[in-house]
PDB file of C-alpha atoms in Angstrom:
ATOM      1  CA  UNK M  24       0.000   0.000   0.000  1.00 85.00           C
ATOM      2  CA  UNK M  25       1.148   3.358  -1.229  1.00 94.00           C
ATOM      3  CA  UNK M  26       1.165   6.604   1.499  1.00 98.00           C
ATOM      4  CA  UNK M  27       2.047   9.958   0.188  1.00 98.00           C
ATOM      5  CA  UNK M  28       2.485  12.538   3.257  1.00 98.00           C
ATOM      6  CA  UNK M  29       1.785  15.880   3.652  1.00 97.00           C
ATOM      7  CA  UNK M  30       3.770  18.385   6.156  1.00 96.00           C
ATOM      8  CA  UNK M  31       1.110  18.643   9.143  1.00 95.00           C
ATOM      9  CA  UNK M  32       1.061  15.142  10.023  1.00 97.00           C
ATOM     10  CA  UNK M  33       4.781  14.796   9.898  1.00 98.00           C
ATOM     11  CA  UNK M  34       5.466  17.735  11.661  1.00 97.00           C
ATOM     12  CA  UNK M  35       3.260  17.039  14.225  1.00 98.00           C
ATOM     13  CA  UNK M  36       3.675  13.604  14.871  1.00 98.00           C
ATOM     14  CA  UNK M  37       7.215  14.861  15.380  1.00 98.00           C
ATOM     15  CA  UNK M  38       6.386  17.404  17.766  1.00 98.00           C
ATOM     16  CA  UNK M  39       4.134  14.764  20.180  1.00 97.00           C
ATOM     17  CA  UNK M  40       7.207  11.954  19.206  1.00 96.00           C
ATOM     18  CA  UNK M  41       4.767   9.464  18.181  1.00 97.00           C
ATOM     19  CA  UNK M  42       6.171   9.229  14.468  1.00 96.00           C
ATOM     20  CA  UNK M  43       7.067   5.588  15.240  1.00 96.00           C
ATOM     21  CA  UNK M  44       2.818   5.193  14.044  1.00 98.00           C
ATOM     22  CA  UNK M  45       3.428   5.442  10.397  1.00 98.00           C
ATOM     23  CA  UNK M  46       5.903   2.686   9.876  1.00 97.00           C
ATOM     24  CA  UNK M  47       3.757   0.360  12.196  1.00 97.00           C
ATOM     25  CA  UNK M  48       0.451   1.671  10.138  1.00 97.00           C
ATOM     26  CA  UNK M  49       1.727   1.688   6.468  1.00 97.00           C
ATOM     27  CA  UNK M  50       5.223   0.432   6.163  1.00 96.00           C
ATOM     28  CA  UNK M  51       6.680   3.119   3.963  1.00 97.00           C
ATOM     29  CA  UNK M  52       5.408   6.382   3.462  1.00 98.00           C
ATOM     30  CA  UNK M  53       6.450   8.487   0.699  1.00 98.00           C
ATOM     31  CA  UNK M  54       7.243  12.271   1.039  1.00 98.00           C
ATOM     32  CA  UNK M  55       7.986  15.557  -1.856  1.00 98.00           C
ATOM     33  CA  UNK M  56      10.929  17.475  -1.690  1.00 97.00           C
ATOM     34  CA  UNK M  57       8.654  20.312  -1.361  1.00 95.00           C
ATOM     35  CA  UNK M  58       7.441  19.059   1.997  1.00 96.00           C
ATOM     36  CA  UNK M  59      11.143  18.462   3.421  1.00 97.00           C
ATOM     37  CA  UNK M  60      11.959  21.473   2.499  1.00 96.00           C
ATOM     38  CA  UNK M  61       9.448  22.984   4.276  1.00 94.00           C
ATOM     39  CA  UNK M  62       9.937  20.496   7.520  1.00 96.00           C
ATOM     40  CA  UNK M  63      13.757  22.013   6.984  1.00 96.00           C
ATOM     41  CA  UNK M  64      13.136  25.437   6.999  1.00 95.00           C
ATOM     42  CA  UNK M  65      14.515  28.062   9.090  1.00 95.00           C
ATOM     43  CA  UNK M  66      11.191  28.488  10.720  1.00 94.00           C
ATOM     44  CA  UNK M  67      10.223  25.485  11.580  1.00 96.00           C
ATOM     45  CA  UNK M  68      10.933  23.762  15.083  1.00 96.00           C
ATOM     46  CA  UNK M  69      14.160  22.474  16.086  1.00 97.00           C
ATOM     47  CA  UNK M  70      12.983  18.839  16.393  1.00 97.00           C
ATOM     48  CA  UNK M  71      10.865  19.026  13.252  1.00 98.00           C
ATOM     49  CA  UNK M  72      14.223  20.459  11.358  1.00 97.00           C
ATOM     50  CA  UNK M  73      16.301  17.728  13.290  1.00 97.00           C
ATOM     51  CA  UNK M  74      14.038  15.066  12.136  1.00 98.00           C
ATOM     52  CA  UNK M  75      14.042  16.338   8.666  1.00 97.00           C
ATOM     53  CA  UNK M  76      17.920  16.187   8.333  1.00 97.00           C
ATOM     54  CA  UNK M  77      18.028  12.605   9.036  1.00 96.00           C
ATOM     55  CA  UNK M  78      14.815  10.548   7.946  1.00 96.00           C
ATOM     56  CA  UNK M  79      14.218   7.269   8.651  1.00 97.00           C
ATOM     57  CA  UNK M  80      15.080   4.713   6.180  1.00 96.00           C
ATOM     58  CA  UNK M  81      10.998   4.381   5.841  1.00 98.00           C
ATOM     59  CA  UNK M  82      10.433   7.431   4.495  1.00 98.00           C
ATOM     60  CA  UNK M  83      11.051   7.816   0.574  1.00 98.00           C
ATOM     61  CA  UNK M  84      11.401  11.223  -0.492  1.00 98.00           C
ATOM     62  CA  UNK M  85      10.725  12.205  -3.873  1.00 97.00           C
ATOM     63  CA  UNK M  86       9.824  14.761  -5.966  1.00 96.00           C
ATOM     64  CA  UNK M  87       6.693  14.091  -8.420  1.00 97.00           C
ATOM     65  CA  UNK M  88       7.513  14.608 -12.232  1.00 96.00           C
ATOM     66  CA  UNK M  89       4.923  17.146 -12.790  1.00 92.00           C
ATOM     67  CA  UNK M  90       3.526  19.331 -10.169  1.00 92.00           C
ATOM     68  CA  UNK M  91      -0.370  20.818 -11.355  1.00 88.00           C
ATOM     69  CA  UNK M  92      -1.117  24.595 -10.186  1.00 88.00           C
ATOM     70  CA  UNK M  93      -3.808  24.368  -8.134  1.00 86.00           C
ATOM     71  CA  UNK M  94      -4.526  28.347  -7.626  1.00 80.00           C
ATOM     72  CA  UNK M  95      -6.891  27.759  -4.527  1.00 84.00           C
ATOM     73  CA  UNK M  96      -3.931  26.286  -2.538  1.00 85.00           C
ATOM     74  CA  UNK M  97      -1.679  29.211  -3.070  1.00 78.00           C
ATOM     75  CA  UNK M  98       0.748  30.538  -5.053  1.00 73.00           C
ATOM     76  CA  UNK M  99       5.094  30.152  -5.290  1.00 67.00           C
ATOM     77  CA  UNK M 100       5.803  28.748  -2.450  1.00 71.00           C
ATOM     78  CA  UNK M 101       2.603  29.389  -0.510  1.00 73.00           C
ATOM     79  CA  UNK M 102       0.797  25.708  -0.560  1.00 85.00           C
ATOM     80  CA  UNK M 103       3.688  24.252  -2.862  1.00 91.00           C
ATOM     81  CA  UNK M 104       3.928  21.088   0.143  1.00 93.00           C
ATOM     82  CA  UNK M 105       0.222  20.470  -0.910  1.00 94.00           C
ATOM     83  CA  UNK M 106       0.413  20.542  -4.596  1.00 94.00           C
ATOM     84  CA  UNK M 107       3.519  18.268  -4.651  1.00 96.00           C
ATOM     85  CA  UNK M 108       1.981  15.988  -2.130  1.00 97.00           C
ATOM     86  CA  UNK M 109      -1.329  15.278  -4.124  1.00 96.00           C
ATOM     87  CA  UNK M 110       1.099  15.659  -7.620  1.00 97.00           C
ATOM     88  CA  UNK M 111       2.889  12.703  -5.800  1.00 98.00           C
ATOM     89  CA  UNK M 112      -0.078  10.883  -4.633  1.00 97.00           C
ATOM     90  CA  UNK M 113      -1.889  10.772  -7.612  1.00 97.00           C
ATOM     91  CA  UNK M 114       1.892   9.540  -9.580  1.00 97.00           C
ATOM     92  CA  UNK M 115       2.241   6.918  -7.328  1.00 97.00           C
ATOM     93  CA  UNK M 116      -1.194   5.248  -7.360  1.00 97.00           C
ATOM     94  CA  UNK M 117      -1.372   6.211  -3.357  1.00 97.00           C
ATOM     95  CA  UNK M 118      -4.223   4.440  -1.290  1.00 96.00           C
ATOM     96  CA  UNK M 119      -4.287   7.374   0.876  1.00 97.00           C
ATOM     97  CA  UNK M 120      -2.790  10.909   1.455  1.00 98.00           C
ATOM     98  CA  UNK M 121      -1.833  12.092   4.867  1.00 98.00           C
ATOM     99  CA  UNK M 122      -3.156  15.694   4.691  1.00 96.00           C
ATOM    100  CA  UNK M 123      -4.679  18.050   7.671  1.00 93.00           C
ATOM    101  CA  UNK M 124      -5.245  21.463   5.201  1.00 91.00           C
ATOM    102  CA  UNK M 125      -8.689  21.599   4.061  1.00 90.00           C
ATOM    103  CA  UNK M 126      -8.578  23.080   1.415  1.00 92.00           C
ATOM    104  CA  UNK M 127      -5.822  20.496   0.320  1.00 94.00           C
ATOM    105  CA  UNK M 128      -8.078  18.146   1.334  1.00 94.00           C
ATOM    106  CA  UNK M 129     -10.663  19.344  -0.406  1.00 95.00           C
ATOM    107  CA  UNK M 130      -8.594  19.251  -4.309  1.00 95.00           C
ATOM    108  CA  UNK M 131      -6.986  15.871  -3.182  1.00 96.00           C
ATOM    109  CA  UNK M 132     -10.798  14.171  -2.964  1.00 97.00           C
ATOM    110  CA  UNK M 133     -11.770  16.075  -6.451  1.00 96.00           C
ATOM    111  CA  UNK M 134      -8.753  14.416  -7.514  1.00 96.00           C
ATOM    112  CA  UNK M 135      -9.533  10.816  -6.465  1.00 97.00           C
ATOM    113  CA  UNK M 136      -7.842  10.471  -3.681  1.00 97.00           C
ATOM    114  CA  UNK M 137      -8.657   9.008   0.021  1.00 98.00           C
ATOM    115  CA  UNK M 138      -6.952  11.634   2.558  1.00 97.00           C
ATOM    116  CA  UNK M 139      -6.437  10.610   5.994  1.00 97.00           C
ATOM    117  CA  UNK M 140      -5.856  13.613   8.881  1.00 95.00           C
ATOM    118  CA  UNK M 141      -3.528  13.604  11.670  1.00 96.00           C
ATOM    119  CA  UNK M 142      -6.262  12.833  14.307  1.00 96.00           C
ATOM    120  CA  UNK M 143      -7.487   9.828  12.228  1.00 96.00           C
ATOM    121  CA  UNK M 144      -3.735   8.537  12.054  1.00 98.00           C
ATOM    122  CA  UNK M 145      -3.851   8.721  16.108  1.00 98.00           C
ATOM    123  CA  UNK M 146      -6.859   7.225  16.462  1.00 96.00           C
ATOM    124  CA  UNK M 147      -5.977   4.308  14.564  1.00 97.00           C
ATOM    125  CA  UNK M 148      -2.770   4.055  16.497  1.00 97.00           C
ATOM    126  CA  UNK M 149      -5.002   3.958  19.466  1.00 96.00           C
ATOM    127  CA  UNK M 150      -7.152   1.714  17.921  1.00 95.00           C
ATOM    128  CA  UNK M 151      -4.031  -1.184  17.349  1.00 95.00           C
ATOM    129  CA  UNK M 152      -2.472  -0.674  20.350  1.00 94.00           C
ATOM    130  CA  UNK M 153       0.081   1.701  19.129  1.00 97.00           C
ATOM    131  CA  UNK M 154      -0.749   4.497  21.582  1.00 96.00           C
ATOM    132  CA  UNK M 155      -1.632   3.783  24.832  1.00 92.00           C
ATOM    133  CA  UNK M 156      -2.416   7.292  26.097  1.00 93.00           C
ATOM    134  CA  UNK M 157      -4.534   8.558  23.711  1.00 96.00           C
ATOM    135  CA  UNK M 158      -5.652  11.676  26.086  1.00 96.00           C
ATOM    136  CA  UNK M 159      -2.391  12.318  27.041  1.00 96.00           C
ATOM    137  CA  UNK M 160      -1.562  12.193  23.114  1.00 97.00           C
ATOM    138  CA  UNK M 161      -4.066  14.609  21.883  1.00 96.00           C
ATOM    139  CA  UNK M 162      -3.742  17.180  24.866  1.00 94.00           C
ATOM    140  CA  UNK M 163      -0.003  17.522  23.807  1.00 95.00           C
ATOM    141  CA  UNK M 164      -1.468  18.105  20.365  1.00 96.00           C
ATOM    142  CA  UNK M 165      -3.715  20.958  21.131  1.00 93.00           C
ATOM    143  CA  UNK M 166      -1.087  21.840  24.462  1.00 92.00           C
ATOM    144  CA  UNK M 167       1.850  21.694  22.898  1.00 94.00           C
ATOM    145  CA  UNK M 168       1.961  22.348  19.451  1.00 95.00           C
ATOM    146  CA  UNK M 169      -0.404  25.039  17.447  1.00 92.00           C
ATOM    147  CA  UNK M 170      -2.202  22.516  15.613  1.00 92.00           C
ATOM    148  CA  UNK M 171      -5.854  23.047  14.576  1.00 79.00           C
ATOM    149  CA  UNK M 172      -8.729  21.790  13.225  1.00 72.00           C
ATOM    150  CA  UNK M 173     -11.406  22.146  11.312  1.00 66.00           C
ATOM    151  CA  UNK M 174     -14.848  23.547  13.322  1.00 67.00           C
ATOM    152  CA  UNK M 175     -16.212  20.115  14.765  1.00 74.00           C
ATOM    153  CA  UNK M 176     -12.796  19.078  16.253  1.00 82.00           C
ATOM    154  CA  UNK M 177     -13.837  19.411  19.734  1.00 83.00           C
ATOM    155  CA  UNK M 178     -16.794  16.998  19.035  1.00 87.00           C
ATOM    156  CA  UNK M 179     -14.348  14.263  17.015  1.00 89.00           C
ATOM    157  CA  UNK M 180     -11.314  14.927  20.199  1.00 91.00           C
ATOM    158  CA  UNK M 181     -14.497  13.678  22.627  1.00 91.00           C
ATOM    159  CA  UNK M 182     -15.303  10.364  20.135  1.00 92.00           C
ATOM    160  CA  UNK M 183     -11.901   9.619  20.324  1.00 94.00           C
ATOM    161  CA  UNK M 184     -11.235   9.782  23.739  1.00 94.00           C
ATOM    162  CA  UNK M 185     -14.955   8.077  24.141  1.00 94.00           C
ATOM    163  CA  UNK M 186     -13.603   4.852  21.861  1.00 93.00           C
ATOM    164  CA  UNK M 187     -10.622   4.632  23.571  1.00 93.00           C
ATOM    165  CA  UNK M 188     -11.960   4.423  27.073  1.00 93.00           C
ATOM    166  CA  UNK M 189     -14.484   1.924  25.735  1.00 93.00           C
ATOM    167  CA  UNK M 190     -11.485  -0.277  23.969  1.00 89.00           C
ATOM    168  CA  UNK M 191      -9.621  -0.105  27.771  1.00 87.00           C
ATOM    169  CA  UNK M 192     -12.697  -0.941  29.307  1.00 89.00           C
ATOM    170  CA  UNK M 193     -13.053  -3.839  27.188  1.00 87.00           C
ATOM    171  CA  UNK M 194      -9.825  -5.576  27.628  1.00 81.00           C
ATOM    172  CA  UNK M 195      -9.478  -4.906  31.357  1.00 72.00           C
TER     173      UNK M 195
END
């Protein structure tokens, strides 16, 4: 199975160290140049930049042949992760794209392709035993980091944390 990644769920899964997910989910998981260069720039955090300077051997960074404009996801280098991620995805054949920007979301799905956010990824961690501390996880998200999401995320945080108590509940 193919899995073309965005910046956000990188970089955060950096930030709250529980990048050890992806191999354990998908096995390799391919990157653009575009988005380590971004996860390399000046401005982003230490450990993100640290991270990016030495990848694991599971990540395969490439850079897609031919990179569409999409206008709606910025121009230069203003949403030039997201266009080379879905350019990427959509070379590759990917089952899924690892994507948190909506609008990015948005052109990947009129594209054909499944996305997956960086609260689904933990979730499913969660859900095969990969992350034990699922609250603990997600408050360092929102704590810790300045991720964000989309207007319901309060109400998808609480489903979450409501499946994961029921999955402990089950196997004590």
């Amino acid at each position: 199975m193919t899995i073309v990644s965005n910046l956000s769920p990188l970089h955060y899964l950096v930030l709250i160290d529980r990048l050890h997910i992806l191999p354990r989910l998908f096995g390799t998981v391919h990157a653009p140049t575009a988005v380590m260069d971004e996860m390399s720039a000046e401005s982003a955090p230490g450990p993100v930049r640290a991270w990016a300077a030495s990848p694991p051997g599971w990540l395969v960074v490439a850079a897609p042949s031919l990179v569409e404009d999409i206008p709606r996801l910025g121009r230069g280098k203003r949403g030039a992760g997201e266009k080379a991620a879905i350019a990427l995805a959509l070379e590759l054949g990917a089952a899924s794209l690892l994507i948190d920007d909506k609008r990015g979301i948005q052109e990947a799905r009129r594209r054909g392709l499944a996305t997956a956010r960086t609260l689904a990824l933990l979730d499913r961690g969660a859900e095969v035993g990969l992350i034990d501390d699922l609250p603990v996880v997600l408050d360092r998200l929102f704590g810790e980091t300045s991720f964000h999401a989309g207007g319901e995320v309060s109400k998808i945080v609480e489903e979450m944390k409501e499946r994961d108590r029921a999955r402990k509940q089950s196997q004590a």
